[in-house]
Short mmCIF file of C-alpha atoms and ligand atoms in Angstrom, two decimals:
data_model
loop_
_atom_site.label_atom_id
_atom_site.label_comp_id
_atom_site.label_asym_id
_atom_site.label_seq_id
_atom_site.Cartn_x
_atom_site.Cartn_y
_atom_site.Cartn_z
CA MET U 1 30.12 -6.08 14.61
CA ASN U 2 28.81 -2.71 15.63
CA VAL U 3 30.58 -0.50 13.12
CA SER U 4 28.50 2.57 12.48
CA ARG U 5 28.11 3.67 8.88
CA SER U 6 26.78 6.94 7.63
CA SER U 7 25.52 8.34 4.36
CA VAL U 8 24.41 11.67 3.03
CA VAL U 9 20.91 12.57 1.95
CA ARG U 10 21.01 14.70 -1.18
CA SER U 11 18.36 16.72 -2.94
CA PRO U 12 17.70 15.05 -6.32
CA ARG U 13 16.99 18.54 -7.66
CA ASP U 14 20.52 19.91 -7.37
CA GLY U 15 22.58 17.32 -5.53
CA ARG U 16 22.78 19.60 -2.47
CA VAL U 17 23.57 17.75 0.78
CA LEU U 18 20.53 17.92 3.05
CA ALA U 19 21.79 15.85 5.96
CA GLU U 20 24.26 13.22 7.00
CA ILE U 21 22.63 10.24 8.66
CA GLN U 22 24.12 7.53 10.82
CA HIS U 23 23.04 4.01 9.89
CA SER U 24 21.72 2.16 12.91
CA THR U 25 24.03 -0.51 14.24
CA PRO U 26 22.74 -3.99 15.16
CA SER U 27 22.84 -3.08 18.85
CA GLU U 28 20.83 0.09 18.15
CA VAL U 29 18.24 -2.01 16.32
CA GLU U 30 18.10 -4.34 19.31
CA GLY U 31 17.82 -1.41 21.72
CA ALA U 32 14.97 0.15 19.73
CA LEU U 33 13.11 -3.17 19.63
CA TRP U 34 13.53 -3.59 23.38
CA ASP U 35 12.27 -0.04 24.06
CA LEU U 36 9.29 -0.53 21.77
CA ARG U 37 8.35 -3.83 23.40
CA SER U 38 8.46 -2.22 26.85
CA ALA U 39 6.41 0.79 25.79
CA GLN U 40 3.83 -1.29 23.93
CA THR U 41 2.38 -2.93 27.04
CA SER U 42 1.02 0.28 28.51
CA TRP U 43 0.02 1.56 25.06
CA GLU U 44 -2.16 -1.50 24.53
CA ALA U 45 -3.51 -1.30 28.09
CA LEU U 46 -4.58 2.28 27.43
CA GLY U 47 -7.53 1.02 25.39
CA VAL U 48 -8.64 2.01 21.94
CA ARG U 49 -10.49 5.18 22.96
CA ALA U 50 -7.47 6.73 24.68
CA ARG U 51 -5.23 5.61 21.83
CA SER U 52 -7.52 7.33 19.37
CA HIS U 53 -7.21 10.56 21.40
CA ALA U 54 -3.43 10.22 21.20
CA LEU U 55 -3.65 9.74 17.44
CA ALA U 56 -5.84 12.83 17.18
CA ALA U 57 -3.19 14.80 19.12
CA PHE U 58 -0.58 13.50 16.68
CA ARG U 59 -2.74 14.56 13.74
CA ASP U 60 -3.20 18.07 15.22
CA ARG U 61 0.53 18.49 15.68
CA LEU U 62 1.29 17.19 12.19
CA ALA U 63 -1.25 19.67 10.84
CA VAL U 64 0.53 22.55 12.62
CA ARG U 65 3.83 21.40 11.12
CA ARG U 66 2.44 20.54 7.67
CA ASP U 67 4.50 23.12 5.78
CA ASP U 68 7.78 21.94 7.34
CA LEU U 69 6.90 18.33 6.56
CA ALA U 70 5.97 19.13 2.97
CA ASP U 71 9.26 21.06 2.57
CA LEU U 72 11.20 18.05 3.84
CA VAL U 73 9.35 15.64 1.55
CA ALA U 74 9.91 17.96 -1.44
CA ALA U 75 13.59 18.43 -0.61
CA GLU U 76 14.51 14.78 -0.11
CA THR U 77 12.46 13.37 -3.01
CA GLY U 78 12.84 16.27 -5.45
CA LYS U 79 9.10 16.26 -6.12
CA PRO U 80 7.09 19.45 -6.79
CA LEU U 81 5.81 21.25 -3.71
CA VAL U 82 2.18 20.65 -4.71
CA GLU U 83 2.74 16.88 -4.65
CA ALA U 84 4.53 17.07 -1.29
CA HIS U 85 1.58 18.97 0.20
CA VAL U 86 -0.87 16.43 -1.24
CA GLU U 87 1.14 13.66 0.46
CA VAL U 88 0.94 15.43 3.83
CA ALA U 89 -2.77 16.13 3.31
CA PHE U 90 -3.46 12.40 2.68
CA VAL U 91 -1.77 11.50 5.94
CA ILE U 92 -3.70 14.09 7.94
CA ASP U 93 -7.02 13.14 6.33
CA MET U 94 -6.41 9.46 7.00
CA LEU U 95 -5.30 10.10 10.59
CA GLY U 96 -8.49 12.09 11.16
CA THR U 97 -10.73 9.26 9.97
CA TYR U 98 -8.81 6.41 11.57
CA SER U 99 -8.45 8.13 14.94
CA ARG U 100 -12.15 8.99 15.03
CA LYS U 101 -13.43 5.63 13.87
CA SER U 102 -11.10 3.14 15.51
CA PRO U 103 -13.06 2.93 18.82
CA LYS U 104 -16.13 1.93 16.79
CA TRP U 105 -14.21 -0.58 14.70
CA PHE U 106 -12.00 -2.13 17.32
CA ARG U 107 -14.34 -4.02 19.59
CA GLU U 108 -14.97 -7.47 20.87
CA ARG U 109 -16.95 -9.17 18.12
CA ARG U 110 -19.80 -11.49 19.09
CA VAL U 111 -20.33 -14.48 16.83
CA ARG U 112 -23.51 -16.55 16.40
CA PRO U 113 -22.83 -20.16 17.30
CA THR U 114 -23.72 -23.16 15.13
CA LEU U 115 -25.82 -25.99 16.59
CA MET U 116 -22.81 -27.80 18.03
CA SER U 117 -21.79 -24.76 20.08
CA ARG U 118 -25.23 -23.35 20.82
CA HIS U 119 -24.67 -23.64 24.58
CA LYS U 120 -21.66 -21.30 24.36
CA SER U 121 -21.35 -17.60 23.97
CA LEU U 122 -18.70 -16.91 21.34
CA SER U 123 -16.59 -13.85 20.74
CA ILE U 124 -13.38 -12.76 19.07
CA TRP U 125 -10.82 -10.54 20.72
CA HIS U 126 -7.94 -8.98 18.91
CA SER U 127 -4.49 -8.85 20.38
CA PRO U 128 -1.97 -6.65 18.54
CA TYR U 129 1.42 -7.88 17.41
CA PRO U 130 3.67 -6.14 19.94
CA VAL U 131 6.08 -4.62 17.40
CA VAL U 132 5.18 -4.00 13.77
CA GLY U 133 8.02 -3.19 11.35
CA VAL U 134 7.19 -0.82 8.49
CA ILE U 135 9.82 -0.77 5.73
CA THR U 136 9.31 1.88 3.09
CA PRO U 137 10.72 3.16 -0.22
CA TRP U 138 11.71 6.67 -1.26
CA ASN U 139 8.84 7.76 -3.51
CA PHE U 140 6.29 8.70 -0.81
CA PRO U 141 8.45 8.74 2.30
CA LEU U 142 5.89 10.16 4.71
CA GLY U 143 2.69 8.77 3.22
CA LEU U 144 3.76 5.17 2.81
CA ALA U 145 5.22 5.03 6.32
CA LEU U 146 2.27 6.54 8.16
CA LEU U 147 -0.54 4.91 6.15
CA ASP U 148 0.66 1.62 7.61
CA ALA U 149 1.93 2.84 10.97
CA VAL U 150 -1.29 4.58 12.04
CA PRO U 151 -3.65 1.57 11.91
CA ALA U 152 -1.03 -0.52 13.72
CA LEU U 153 -0.76 2.12 16.46
CA ALA U 154 -4.56 2.34 16.67
CA ALA U 155 -4.69 -1.44 17.19
CA GLY U 156 -2.27 -1.12 20.12
CA ALA U 157 0.98 -2.21 18.46
CA SER U 158 4.20 -0.25 18.61
CA VAL U 159 5.83 0.56 15.28
CA LEU U 160 9.38 0.60 14.02
CA ILE U 161 9.77 2.37 10.68
CA LYS U 162 12.76 1.81 8.40
CA PRO U 163 12.55 4.50 5.75
CA ALA U 164 14.57 4.31 2.55
CA GLU U 165 18.15 5.44 3.02
CA GLN U 166 17.65 8.17 0.36
CA THR U 167 14.64 9.74 2.13
CA PRO U 168 14.68 9.39 5.93
CA LEU U 169 14.13 13.02 6.89
CA ALA U 170 10.34 13.49 6.85
CA VAL U 171 9.78 10.22 8.74
CA ARG U 172 12.39 11.17 11.34
CA GLU U 173 10.58 14.46 11.81
CA ALA U 174 7.20 12.70 12.10
CA VAL U 175 8.61 10.54 14.90
CA ARG U 176 9.82 13.68 16.69
CA ILE U 177 6.34 15.13 16.31
CA TRP U 178 4.85 11.94 17.79
CA ASP U 179 7.18 12.25 20.80
CA GLU U 180 6.03 15.84 21.33
CA ALA U 181 2.34 15.03 20.88
CA VAL U 182 2.27 11.78 22.88
CA PRO U 183 5.29 12.06 25.22
CA SER U 184 4.24 9.32 27.64
CA HIS U 185 4.00 6.62 24.93
CA PRO U 186 7.19 6.29 22.88
CA VAL U 187 5.70 3.61 20.62
CA LEU U 188 6.75 5.05 17.28
CA LYS U 189 10.40 4.97 16.25
CA ALA U 190 12.43 5.14 13.07
CA LEU U 191 15.81 3.62 12.30
CA THR U 192 17.96 4.76 9.44
CA GLY U 193 20.17 2.76 7.14
CA GLY U 194 20.12 0.51 4.13
CA PRO U 195 19.15 -3.10 3.39
CA GLU U 196 21.12 -4.47 6.33
CA VAL U 197 19.07 -2.38 8.76
CA GLY U 198 15.88 -3.40 6.91
CA ALA U 199 16.87 -7.05 7.28
CA ALA U 200 17.58 -6.60 11.00
CA VAL U 201 14.17 -4.95 11.45
CA CYS U 202 12.48 -7.89 9.67
CA GLU U 203 14.33 -10.25 11.96
CA GLY U 204 13.33 -8.52 15.20
CA VAL U 205 9.71 -7.44 14.74
CA ASP U 206 6.55 -9.53 15.06
CA TYR U 207 4.89 -8.42 11.80
CA VAL U 208 6.58 -6.98 8.72
CA GLN U 209 4.81 -4.53 6.44
CA PHE U 210 6.96 -3.85 3.40
CA THR U 211 6.48 -1.43 0.52
CA GLY U 212 9.02 -1.47 -2.28
CA SER U 213 10.24 -3.44 -5.24
CA THR U 214 9.00 -6.95 -6.02
CA ARG U 215 12.58 -8.21 -5.91
CA THR U 216 13.20 -6.99 -2.35
CA GLY U 217 9.67 -7.96 -1.33
CA ARG U 218 10.48 -11.58 -2.20
CA MET U 219 13.53 -11.45 0.08
CA VAL U 220 11.45 -9.98 2.90
CA ALA U 221 8.82 -12.71 2.45
CA GLU U 222 11.48 -15.43 2.49
CA ALA U 223 13.02 -14.03 5.68
CA ALA U 224 9.60 -13.75 7.33
CA ALA U 225 8.64 -17.27 6.27
CA ARG U 226 11.79 -18.70 7.89
CA SER U 227 10.59 -17.49 11.28
CA LEU U 228 6.88 -18.08 10.54
CA LYS U 229 6.25 -14.38 10.84
CA PRO U 230 3.25 -12.74 9.17
CA TYR U 231 3.87 -10.07 6.58
CA GLY U 232 2.18 -7.76 4.12
CA LEU U 233 3.74 -6.68 0.83
CA GLU U 234 2.88 -3.68 -1.34
CA LEU U 235 5.04 -4.10 -4.41
CA GLY U 236 5.45 -2.86 -7.94
CA GLY U 237 2.90 -2.35 -10.67
CA LYS U 238 2.55 -1.99 -14.42
CA ASP U 239 -0.82 -0.32 -14.38
CA PRO U 240 -2.87 -0.41 -17.57
CA MET U 241 -5.29 2.28 -18.72
CA ILE U 242 -8.02 1.16 -21.13
CA VAL U 243 -9.51 3.96 -23.24
CA LEU U 244 -12.71 2.82 -24.94
CA ALA U 245 -13.96 4.60 -28.05
CA ASP U 246 -16.77 6.43 -26.23
CA ALA U 247 -14.49 7.93 -23.56
CA ASP U 248 -14.18 11.64 -22.88
CA LEU U 249 -10.87 11.76 -24.74
CA GLU U 250 -9.75 15.13 -23.47
CA ARG U 251 -10.15 14.09 -19.83
CA ALA U 252 -8.61 10.68 -20.56
CA ALA U 253 -5.58 12.32 -22.19
CA ARG U 254 -5.09 14.67 -19.23
CA ALA U 255 -5.34 11.73 -16.86
CA ALA U 256 -2.91 9.64 -18.90
CA VAL U 257 -0.28 12.38 -18.70
CA PHE U 258 -0.94 13.10 -15.02
CA GLY U 259 -1.07 9.39 -14.20
CA ALA U 260 2.20 8.67 -15.98
CA MET U 261 4.14 11.80 -14.98
CA CYS U 262 2.96 12.56 -11.42
CA ASN U 263 5.95 12.31 -9.08
CA ALA U 264 7.93 11.99 -12.34
CA GLY U 265 6.32 8.56 -12.81
CA GLN U 266 7.80 7.21 -9.58
CA MET U 267 4.60 5.70 -8.21
CA CYS U 268 3.75 2.04 -7.99
CA THR U 269 0.30 3.02 -9.32
CA SER U 270 1.58 5.16 -12.21
CA VAL U 271 -0.11 4.69 -15.55
CA GLU U 272 2.53 2.55 -17.26
CA ARG U 273 0.61 1.17 -20.25
CA VAL U 274 -2.14 2.83 -22.27
CA TYR U 275 -4.48 0.82 -24.51
CA VAL U 276 -6.60 2.92 -26.85
CA ASP U 277 -9.37 1.92 -29.22
CA THR U 278 -7.83 2.23 -32.66
CA ARG U 279 -10.75 4.40 -33.87
CA VAL U 280 -9.88 7.20 -31.45
CA LEU U 281 -6.10 6.88 -31.36
CA GLU U 282 -5.42 9.98 -33.44
CA GLU U 283 -7.64 12.27 -31.37
CA PHE U 284 -6.38 10.83 -28.09
CA VAL U 285 -2.72 11.29 -29.08
CA HIS U 286 -3.46 14.84 -30.22
CA HIS U 287 -4.73 15.70 -26.70
CA VAL U 288 -1.91 13.80 -24.99
CA GLU U 289 0.72 15.70 -26.95
CA ALA U 290 -0.88 19.03 -26.06
CA GLU U 291 -0.73 18.06 -22.37
CA LEU U 292 2.86 16.90 -22.62
CA ARG U 293 3.92 20.12 -24.32
CA ALA U 294 2.37 22.11 -21.47
CA LEU U 295 4.37 20.34 -18.72
CA ARG U 296 6.93 22.56 -17.00
CA PRO U 297 10.09 21.20 -15.44
CA LEU U 298 10.57 21.84 -11.74
CA GLU U 299 12.01 25.20 -10.68
CA ALA U 300 14.41 25.78 -7.81
CA ASP U 301 11.54 27.07 -5.61
CA GLY U 302 9.58 23.80 -6.00
CA SER U 303 7.12 25.16 -8.57
CA GLY U 304 6.58 23.40 -11.89
CA ASP U 305 5.12 20.00 -12.77
CA ILE U 306 7.82 17.46 -13.20
CA GLY U 307 11.05 16.98 -11.29
CA PRO U 308 14.11 14.79 -11.63
CA LEU U 309 14.08 11.12 -10.67
CA VAL U 310 15.37 10.12 -7.27
CA SER U 311 18.78 9.01 -8.57
CA THR U 312 20.91 8.86 -11.69
CA GLU U 313 20.67 5.07 -11.49
CA GLN U 314 16.88 5.30 -11.80
CA ALA U 315 17.26 7.73 -14.73
CA ARG U 316 19.60 5.24 -16.44
CA ILE U 317 17.00 2.43 -16.15
CA VAL U 318 14.32 4.63 -17.73
CA GLU U 319 16.63 5.81 -20.54
CA GLU U 320 17.49 2.16 -21.27
CA GLN U 321 13.80 1.32 -21.62
CA ILE U 322 13.34 4.26 -23.99
CA ALA U 323 16.32 3.14 -26.11
CA ASP U 324 14.95 -0.43 -26.18
CA ALA U 325 11.53 0.82 -27.34
CA ALA U 326 13.15 2.87 -30.13
CA GLN U 327 15.17 -0.13 -31.22
CA GLN U 328 12.05 -2.33 -31.33
CA GLY U 329 10.15 -0.06 -33.69
CA GLY U 330 8.53 2.35 -31.22
CA ASP U 331 7.79 5.92 -32.31
CA VAL U 332 9.54 7.75 -29.43
CA ARG U 333 8.55 11.39 -28.90
CA ARG U 334 10.27 13.45 -26.19
CA PHE U 335 8.96 16.70 -24.75
CA GLY U 336 10.47 19.81 -23.17
CA SER U 337 14.17 20.43 -22.89
CA GLN U 338 16.77 18.72 -20.73
CA ILE U 339 17.31 20.60 -17.45
CA GLU U 340 20.43 20.76 -15.30
CA ALA U 341 19.50 18.06 -12.74
CA PRO U 342 21.56 14.92 -13.50
CA SER U 343 18.64 12.52 -12.93
CA TYR U 344 16.03 14.43 -14.95
CA VAL U 345 14.32 12.43 -17.69
CA ARG U 346 12.23 14.33 -20.25
CA PRO U 347 8.56 13.31 -20.49
CA THR U 348 8.39 10.69 -23.22
CA LEU U 349 5.54 9.31 -25.32
CA ILE U 350 6.02 5.98 -27.10
CA LEU U 351 3.61 5.19 -29.92
CA ARG U 352 3.49 1.82 -31.70
CA ALA U 353 4.47 0.19 -28.41
CA HIS U 354 4.12 -3.60 -28.12
CA HIS U 355 4.51 -6.25 -25.45
CA ALA U 356 8.00 -7.35 -26.48
CA MET U 357 9.34 -3.99 -25.30
CA ARG U 358 10.88 -3.72 -21.85
CA CYS U 359 8.76 -0.64 -21.12
CA MET U 360 5.62 -2.80 -21.49
CA ARG U 361 6.79 -5.63 -19.25
CA GLU U 362 9.11 -4.19 -16.58
CA GLU U 363 8.13 -1.56 -14.07
CA THR U 364 9.45 1.77 -15.38
CA PHE U 365 9.19 4.25 -12.48
CA GLY U 366 9.78 7.20 -14.77
CA PRO U 367 7.96 9.72 -16.99
CA LEU U 368 7.12 7.34 -19.83
CA LEU U 369 3.81 6.85 -21.62
CA PRO U 370 3.69 3.87 -24.02
CA VAL U 371 0.54 3.57 -26.12
CA VAL U 372 -0.87 0.44 -27.78
CA VAL U 373 -4.04 0.20 -29.90
CA PHE U 374 -6.78 -2.41 -29.65
CA SER U 375 -9.73 -3.19 -31.85
CA SER U 376 -12.12 -4.95 -29.45
CA GLU U 377 -12.98 -4.88 -25.75
CA ASP U 378 -11.82 -8.48 -25.39
CA GLU U 379 -8.46 -7.63 -26.89
CA ALA U 380 -8.09 -4.64 -24.53
CA VAL U 381 -8.78 -6.80 -21.47
CA LYS U 382 -6.45 -9.52 -22.72
CA LEU U 383 -3.62 -7.03 -23.22
CA ALA U 384 -4.24 -5.36 -19.86
CA ASN U 385 -4.09 -8.75 -18.13
CA ASP U 386 -0.93 -9.78 -19.95
CA SER U 387 1.37 -8.79 -17.08
CA SER U 388 2.82 -10.44 -14.02
CA TYR U 389 1.68 -7.41 -11.96
CA GLY U 390 -1.84 -6.57 -10.78
CA LEU U 391 -1.78 -3.42 -8.69
CA SER U 392 -4.33 -1.04 -10.18
CA ALA U 393 -5.85 -0.03 -13.49
CA SER U 394 -8.27 2.41 -15.06
CA VAL U 395 -11.10 2.06 -17.58
CA TRP U 396 -12.42 5.00 -19.58
CA SER U 397 -15.90 5.24 -21.09
CA ARG U 398 -18.88 7.60 -20.96
CA ASP U 399 -20.99 4.50 -20.28
CA LYS U 400 -20.16 3.83 -16.62
CA ARG U 401 -21.98 0.49 -16.56
CA ARG U 402 -19.93 -0.73 -19.46
CA ALA U 403 -16.74 0.60 -17.82
CA LYS U 404 -17.57 -1.26 -14.60
CA GLN U 405 -18.22 -4.41 -16.57
CA VAL U 406 -14.81 -4.15 -18.22
CA ALA U 407 -13.27 -3.30 -14.81
CA SER U 408 -14.58 -6.58 -13.40
CA ARG U 409 -12.51 -8.47 -15.99
CA VAL U 410 -9.22 -6.71 -15.21
CA HIS U 411 -6.89 -8.59 -12.88
CA ALA U 412 -5.85 -5.86 -10.44
CA GLY U 413 -6.40 -4.92 -6.80
CA ALA U 414 -8.15 -1.67 -7.79
CA VAL U 415 -9.79 -0.36 -10.95
CA ASN U 416 -10.73 3.30 -11.27
CA VAL U 417 -13.42 4.31 -13.73
CA ASN U 418 -12.62 7.56 -15.54
CA ASP U 419 -9.81 8.45 -13.13
CA VAL U 420 -6.30 7.35 -12.27
CA PHE U 421 -5.22 6.02 -8.86
CA ALA U 422 -8.29 7.61 -7.21
CA ASN U 423 -8.36 4.59 -4.89
CA ILE U 424 -5.14 5.76 -3.21
CA GLY U 425 -6.86 8.78 -1.68
CA ALA U 426 -9.85 6.65 -0.65
CA THR U 427 -8.23 5.33 2.51
CA MET U 428 -11.40 3.49 3.54
CA LEU U 429 -10.82 1.09 0.64
CA PRO U 430 -8.31 -1.75 0.84
CA GLN U 431 -5.20 -1.32 -1.29
CA SER U 432 -4.06 -4.70 -2.42
CA GLY U 433 -1.73 -5.86 -5.12
CA TRP U 434 -2.52 -9.07 -6.97
CA ASN U 435 0.08 -11.49 -8.33
CA ASP U 436 3.59 -9.94 -8.30
CA SER U 437 2.15 -6.71 -6.90
CA GLY U 438 1.77 -7.88 -3.36
CA VAL U 439 0.42 -9.97 -0.55
CA GLY U 440 -2.41 -8.79 1.70
CA ALA U 441 -3.88 -5.30 1.73
CA ARG U 442 -3.23 -1.98 3.41
CA LEU U 443 -5.90 0.37 4.81
CA GLY U 444 -9.55 -0.51 4.18
CA GLY U 445 -11.13 0.79 7.41
CA ALA U 446 -11.54 -1.69 10.26
CA ALA U 447 -9.60 -4.37 8.37
CA ALA U 448 -6.49 -2.16 8.60
CA LEU U 449 -6.49 -2.52 12.40
CA TYR U 450 -7.35 -6.21 12.50
CA LYS U 451 -4.52 -6.91 10.11
CA TYR U 452 -2.02 -6.04 12.83
CA CYS U 453 -3.67 -8.32 15.40
CA ARG U 454 -3.90 -11.96 16.25
CA ALA U 455 -7.48 -13.12 16.63
CA GLN U 456 -8.27 -14.78 19.93
CA ALA U 457 -11.35 -16.99 20.07
CA ILE U 458 -13.20 -16.85 23.40
CA THR U 459 -15.88 -19.34 24.42
CA VAL U 460 -17.90 -19.01 27.61
CA GLY U 461 -20.55 -21.54 28.69
CA ARG U 462 -24.08 -20.17 28.72
CA VAL U 463 -25.20 -23.02 30.92
CA ASP U 464 -22.75 -24.66 33.26
CA LEU U 465 -23.30 -28.39 32.83
CA PRO U 466 -21.50 -30.76 35.18
CA VAL U 467 -20.12 -32.58 32.11
CA GLU U 468 -20.33 -31.84 28.40
CA PRO U 469 -22.29 -34.40 26.34
CA HIS U 470 -19.19 -35.73 24.53
CA TRP U 471 -16.81 -36.06 27.54
CA PHE U 472 -15.62 -39.31 29.18
CA PRO U 473 -16.75 -41.87 30.14
CA TYR U 474 -17.91 -43.23 26.78
CA SER U 475 -20.91 -45.53 27.23
CA LYS U 476 -23.91 -46.83 25.32
CA VAL U 477 -26.03 -44.02 26.77
CA ARG U 478 -23.47 -41.47 25.59
CA LEU U 479 -23.37 -43.05 22.14
CA ARG U 480 -27.18 -42.87 21.93
CA ARG U 481 -27.11 -39.21 22.90
CA VAL U 482 -24.41 -38.36 20.38
CA ARG U 483 -26.32 -40.17 17.62
CA TRP U 484 -29.51 -38.38 18.61
CA GLY U 485 -27.58 -35.10 18.43
CA LEU U 486 -26.37 -35.98 14.96
CA ARG U 487 -29.97 -36.66 13.82
CA VAL U 488 -31.02 -33.23 15.11
CA ILE U 489 -28.17 -31.61 13.18
CA GLN U 490 -29.03 -33.57 10.04
CA ARG U 491 -32.68 -32.52 10.25
CA ARG U 492 -31.60 -28.90 10.63
CA TRP U 493 -29.33 -29.11 7.61
CA ARG U 494 -31.48 -31.29 5.35
CA PRO U 495 -30.65 -30.85 1.67
CA SER U 496 -31.99 -27.56 0.39
CA LEU U 497 -33.08 -28.90 -3.01
P1 LIG V 501 13.57 0.38 -4.43
O1 LIG V 501 12.11 0.64 -4.34
O2 LIG V 501 14.48 1.55 -4.35
O3 LIG V 501 13.99 -0.64 -5.46
P2 LIG V 501 13.74 -1.56 -2.41
O4 LIG V 501 12.47 -2.19 -2.73
O5 LIG V 501 14.98 -2.37 -2.60
O6 LIG V 501 13.94 -0.20 -3.09
O7 LIG V 501 13.73 -1.02 -0.93
C1 LIG V 501 12.64 -0.53 -0.23
C2 LIG V 501 13.02 -0.52 1.23
O8 LIG V 501 13.47 -1.82 1.62
C3 LIG V 501 14.16 0.42 1.60
O9 LIG V 501 13.88 0.99 2.85
C4 LIG V 501 15.37 -0.52 1.68
O10 LIG V 501 16.40 -0.05 2.51
C5 LIG V 501 14.73 -1.75 2.26
N1 LIG V 501 15.45 -3.01 1.97
C6 LIG V 501 16.26 -3.29 0.94
N2 LIG V 501 16.70 -4.58 1.00
C7 LIG V 501 16.13 -5.12 2.10
C8 LIG V 501 16.17 -6.42 2.71
N3 LIG V 501 16.87 -7.41 2.21
N4 LIG V 501 15.44 -6.62 3.82
C9 LIG V 501 14.67 -5.63 4.33
N5 LIG V 501 14.60 -4.38 3.82
C10 LIG V 501 15.32 -4.12 2.71
#
């Protein structure tokens, strides 16, 4: 059935209608896939150098339109203008690096042969998946779409983005900007709609890159597995912060509040659990409370620190976790006053938190800061690792060697020493979630391009023999030669002890 549905995009700040969007019908999804497949051939044939010039043109045009894009991101997510500009800046910075470096990264790779293949010259070519699907959530609508789309484009794939139904506007605008900047290569498209459009995109593309909840990620993985399709998943987190006794407590407290409340806590890498050495708890909490008291709710002009959550449903989930913590003996302290926006949740500190509470086990995605004490490094690591997630973490100490040593024991795809989610801005590093936090990695320099390619092994004879030593016909002479060959190999690889 091709019944078109539509929905409205509202500002979480005041419920104002920003746009009405049509949800793509199955035949529109099919049409987009067909167009992308057709356009991809010449995009790949262009070669990596010309593609990198196209990406640079895209970056320049995005930079010209940065204020409009930041306004759109701020309007559809309800986040403060500063955060929307940071999101746009990340994308432009990353585009700059990836467009400049991809010709150097994306080359035929020569490989040294082993003895058995010494008479061959070996290399690896990389052939992009023709259409990569990028399915994204609402918290960083522009950033999360383009951080995956750009390396795929650089590798020569075409990209179909399915933004979250609540926040499709900035991505739609970015696709328009692509069409203006690179008019002869329509290899970037976006389709709007909900889960049914997401599922149709998964079905039709050759590689699925999904960012979102662990629950939906599982469904995407199951769908991809049915058609033996590769996929990457960037899922939820329950990021721990370990504050050792010798940490700079003022900086750690600032970071805890920023890490938990940035984007109103709606980040997969938000600080969601704080573990503090019991000896410094009082001083740490004193600084945290001062920071929390200083937070200002978002104003109508986009100024202020902390905005409403994306939906009233999300606000309800967070309030339920707060109520659960209070019921289970938590010391719940709320800051600031309630503002008009229906999905606004006041910044909340929970002392005497423990692992039976929902806010310590389930992803919160809201402005909540639960604090637990520990009395030894081992206990801190054990508590930090007591989670099904493993996205990122932070360790705080004035002794950086000690902090790195503790970091090496934390089960997470990234650990930041004396900072929170600093790895997100470092787009040359891989971002990978362990356990329930994901499969594969995004970004990470050259690896980001190779991820969207199939490797093709190429062998070329260095000497053209009339027959290879192991071909037919099998004979005693051939057997002798093969056994002699084996002796040579054995001598080469004699035991090293
Ligand atoms: P949230 O982060 O709001 O919980 P989800 O993880 O469910 O959201 O959704 C993230 C993205 O995945 C959105 O773009 C959504 O439309 C899309 N989506 C939801 N369900 C599916 C599905 N079954 N298959 C593919 N995409 C889906």
